[in-house]
Amino acid sequence: MAEIRQVQVTFDCAEPERVARFWCEVLGYTVVPPEGYGSWDAFNRERFPDGDGAWCSASDPTGAGPRLFFQRVPEGKTVKNRVHLDVRVGTGLTGEERLTALEAECARLVPLGATRQRLLYDGTDSCIVMQDVEGNEFCLD
């Protein structure tokens, strides 16, 4: 059996480039067009002249994180995600120190289009449940 060494996280969405650019801002990723193309828009125009297909991707410039792939789908989001990303900004922190780090990141992401849903805090451990620009849940952890 072959060893799997990479994973890609795929988002179904209405506006792939918009969602990709949001996640680039969150994670410090960059939009990387397909080989031979100057942009995802150029790729999509060539492959889907009728405008039906749209894709975009975001990659970790260090190569450490997984590639994020965004694909247009016709249906909208209707229920809670079965899988979500945890944005690990409070690793190793506890209590008020952790909460302060999470709140600072939340304050940075809201102007980018994220929506704060709720704070989960038991006095030691905490996370903030949020949504991206299309309503996909993620956690600041």
PDB file of C-alpha atoms in Angstrom, residues 9-119:
ATOM      1  CA  VAL A   9      -8.736  20.282   2.112  1.00  0.00           C
ATOM      2  CA  THR A  10     -11.526  21.058  -0.369  1.00  0.00           C
ATOM      3  CA  PHE A  11     -14.262  23.653   0.158  1.00  0.00           C
ATOM      4  CA  ASP A  12     -17.513  23.614  -1.806  1.00  0.00           C
ATOM      5  CA  CYS A  13     -18.552  27.241  -2.222  1.00  0.00           C
ATOM      6  CA  ALA A  14     -20.296  29.835  -4.380  1.00  0.00           C
ATOM      7  CA  GLU A  15     -17.294  32.159  -4.920  1.00  0.00           C
ATOM      8  CA  PRO A  16     -14.050  30.167  -4.925  1.00  0.00           C
ATOM      9  CA  GLU A  17     -11.636  33.072  -5.355  1.00  0.00           C
ATOM     10  CA  ARG A  18     -13.309  35.155  -2.625  1.00  0.00           C
ATOM     11  CA  VAL A  19     -13.210  32.280  -0.147  1.00  0.00           C
ATOM     12  CA  ALA A  20      -9.620  31.405  -1.128  1.00  0.00           C
ATOM     13  CA  ARG A  21      -8.451  34.972  -0.574  1.00  0.00           C
ATOM     14  CA  PHE A  22     -10.169  35.047   2.840  1.00  0.00           C
ATOM     15  CA  TRP A  23      -8.293  31.906   3.914  1.00  0.00           C
ATOM     16  CA  CYS A  24      -5.031  33.315   2.530  1.00  0.00           C
ATOM     17  CA  GLU A  25      -5.438  36.278   4.880  1.00  0.00           C
ATOM     18  CA  VAL A  26      -6.301  34.007   7.808  1.00  0.00           C
ATOM     19  CA  LEU A  27      -3.425  31.568   7.337  1.00  0.00           C
ATOM     20  CA  GLY A  28      -0.745  33.564   5.514  1.00  0.00           C
ATOM     21  CA  TYR A  29      -1.251  31.387   2.422  1.00  0.00           C
ATOM     22  CA  THR A  30      -1.007  32.531  -1.193  1.00  0.00           C
ATOM     23  CA  VAL A  31      -3.209  31.908  -4.213  1.00  0.00           C
ATOM     24  CA  VAL A  32      -1.205  29.770  -6.616  1.00  0.00           C
ATOM     25  CA  PRO A  33      -2.624  29.420 -10.139  1.00  0.00           C
ATOM     26  CA  PRO A  34      -2.300  26.168 -12.086  1.00  0.00           C
ATOM     27  CA  GLU A  35       0.991  25.607 -13.887  1.00  0.00           C
ATOM     28  CA  GLY A  36       1.077  27.492 -17.168  1.00  0.00           C
ATOM     29  CA  TYR A  37      -1.497  30.097 -16.134  1.00  0.00           C
ATOM     30  CA  GLY A  38      -1.051  33.573 -14.718  1.00  0.00           C
ATOM     31  CA  SER A  39      -4.208  33.326 -12.622  1.00  0.00           C
ATOM     32  CA  TRP A  40      -7.065  31.037 -11.690  1.00  0.00           C
ATOM     33  CA  ASP A  41      -9.356  33.391 -13.608  1.00  0.00           C
ATOM     34  CA  ALA A  42      -7.397  32.762 -16.835  1.00  0.00           C
ATOM     35  CA  PHE A  43      -7.514  28.995 -16.202  1.00  0.00           C
ATOM     36  CA  ASN A  44     -11.249  29.055 -15.489  1.00  0.00           C
ATOM     37  CA  ARG A  45     -12.031  31.188 -18.590  1.00  0.00           C
ATOM     38  CA  GLU A  46     -10.115  28.789 -20.827  1.00  0.00           C
ATOM     39  CA  ARG A  47     -11.512  25.593 -19.323  1.00  0.00           C
ATOM     40  CA  PHE A  48     -15.070  26.816 -18.790  1.00  0.00           C
ATOM     41  CA  PRO A  49     -15.912  29.442 -21.441  1.00  0.00           C
ATOM     42  CA  ASP A  50     -19.615  29.201 -20.539  1.00  0.00           C
ATOM     43  CA  GLY A  51     -18.781  30.327 -16.987  1.00  0.00           C
ATOM     44  CA  ASP A  52     -20.003  27.123 -15.308  1.00  0.00           C
ATOM     45  CA  GLY A  53     -16.738  26.071 -13.668  1.00  0.00           C
ATOM     46  CA  ALA A  54     -14.708  27.959 -11.154  1.00  0.00           C
ATOM     47  CA  TRP A  55     -11.839  26.778  -9.025  1.00  0.00           C
ATOM     48  CA  CYS A  56      -9.153  28.380  -6.921  1.00  0.00           C
ATOM     49  CA  SER A  57      -6.520  27.161  -4.491  1.00  0.00           C
ATOM     50  CA  ALA A  58      -4.428  28.486  -1.644  1.00  0.00           C
ATOM     51  CA  SER A  59      -1.061  27.122  -0.591  1.00  0.00           C
ATOM     52  CA  ASP A  60       1.221  27.492   2.389  1.00  0.00           C
ATOM     53  CA  PRO A  61       4.322  29.274   1.062  1.00  0.00           C
ATOM     54  CA  THR A  62       6.471  27.247   3.484  1.00  0.00           C
ATOM     55  CA  GLY A  63       5.047  23.970   2.181  1.00  0.00           C
ATOM     56  CA  ALA A  64       4.243  22.820   5.727  1.00  0.00           C
ATOM     57  CA  GLY A  65       0.454  23.202   5.643  1.00  0.00           C
ATOM     58  CA  PRO A  66      -2.059  21.454   3.408  1.00  0.00           C
ATOM     59  CA  ARG A  67      -3.217  22.954   0.129  1.00  0.00           C
ATOM     60  CA  LEU A  68      -6.738  24.381   0.268  1.00  0.00           C
ATOM     61  CA  PHE A  69      -8.874  23.895  -2.834  1.00  0.00           C
ATOM     62  CA  PHE A  70     -12.085  25.812  -3.529  1.00  0.00           C
ATOM     63  CA  GLN A  71     -14.671  24.664  -6.040  1.00  0.00           C
ATOM     64  CA  ARG A  72     -17.903  26.287  -7.124  1.00  0.00           C
ATOM     65  CA  VAL A  73     -21.018  24.209  -6.503  1.00  0.00           C
ATOM     66  CA  PRO A  74     -24.596  25.146  -7.421  1.00  0.00           C
ATOM     67  CA  GLU A  75     -26.175  24.509  -4.032  1.00  0.00           C
ATOM     68  CA  GLY A  76     -25.729  26.741  -1.020  1.00  0.00           C
ATOM     69  CA  LYS A  77     -24.641  25.687   2.447  1.00  0.00           C
ATOM     70  CA  THR A  78     -27.627  24.427   4.415  1.00  0.00           C
ATOM     71  CA  VAL A  79     -26.326  22.605   7.507  1.00  0.00           C
ATOM     72  CA  LYS A  80     -23.395  22.577   9.912  1.00  0.00           C
ATOM     73  CA  ASN A  81     -20.064  21.447   8.465  1.00  0.00           C
ATOM     74  CA  ARG A  82     -19.148  17.829   9.143  1.00  0.00           C
ATOM     75  CA  VAL A  83     -15.465  18.824   8.963  1.00  0.00           C
ATOM     76  CA  HIS A  84     -13.980  22.172   9.922  1.00  0.00           C
ATOM     77  CA  LEU A  85     -10.588  23.835  10.298  1.00  0.00           C
ATOM     78  CA  ASP A  86      -9.128  24.702  13.697  1.00  0.00           C
ATOM     79  CA  VAL A  87      -6.930  27.786  13.400  1.00  0.00           C
ATOM     80  CA  ARG A  88      -4.371  27.121  16.150  1.00  0.00           C
ATOM     81  CA  VAL A  89      -3.554  30.530  17.597  1.00  0.00           C
ATOM     82  CA  GLY A  90      -3.594  29.598  21.303  1.00  0.00           C
ATOM     83  CA  THR A  91      -1.404  26.489  21.289  1.00  0.00           C
ATOM     84  CA  GLY A  92       0.355  26.094  24.625  1.00  0.00           C
ATOM     85  CA  LEU A  93      -1.605  28.899  26.281  1.00  0.00           C
ATOM     86  CA  THR A  94      -4.229  28.543  29.022  1.00  0.00           C
ATOM     87  CA  GLY A  95      -6.705  30.696  30.910  1.00  0.00           C
ATOM     88  CA  GLU A  96      -6.756  34.433  30.322  1.00  0.00           C
ATOM     89  CA  GLU A  97      -3.555  34.353  28.243  1.00  0.00           C
ATOM     90  CA  ARG A  98      -5.167  31.914  25.786  1.00  0.00           C
ATOM     91  CA  LEU A  99      -8.421  33.842  25.730  1.00  0.00           C
ATOM     92  CA  THR A 100      -6.558  37.088  24.983  1.00  0.00           C
ATOM     93  CA  ALA A 101      -4.758  35.476  22.014  1.00  0.00           C
ATOM     94  CA  LEU A 102      -8.014  34.083  20.627  1.00  0.00           C
ATOM     95  CA  GLU A 103      -9.852  37.387  21.036  1.00  0.00           C
ATOM     96  CA  ALA A 104      -7.033  39.258  19.263  1.00  0.00           C
ATOM     97  CA  GLU A 105      -7.199  36.884  16.291  1.00  0.00           C
ATOM     98  CA  CYS A 106     -10.993  37.139  16.232  1.00  0.00           C
ATOM     99  CA  ALA A 107     -10.694  40.937  16.116  1.00  0.00           C
ATOM    100  CA  ARG A 108      -8.316  40.609  13.123  1.00  0.00           C
ATOM    101  CA  LEU A 109     -10.591  38.237  11.192  1.00  0.00           C
ATOM    102  CA  VAL A 110     -13.964  39.975  11.598  1.00  0.00           C
ATOM    103  CA  PRO A 111     -12.997  42.916   9.318  1.00  0.00           C
ATOM    104  CA  LEU A 112     -11.925  40.335   6.697  1.00  0.00           C
ATOM    105  CA  GLY A 113     -15.481  38.977   6.601  1.00  0.00           C
ATOM    106  CA  ALA A 114     -15.460  36.326   9.336  1.00  0.00           C
ATOM    107  CA  THR A 115     -18.396  36.123  11.726  1.00  0.00           C
ATOM    108  CA  ARG A 116     -18.032  35.322  15.403  1.00  0.00           C
ATOM    109  CA  GLN A 117     -20.537  32.679  16.518  1.00  0.00           C
ATOM    110  CA  ARG A 118     -19.744  31.911  20.146  1.00  0.00           C
ATOM    111  CA  LEU A 119     -17.039  31.622  22.774  1.00  0.00           C
TER     112      LEU A 119
END
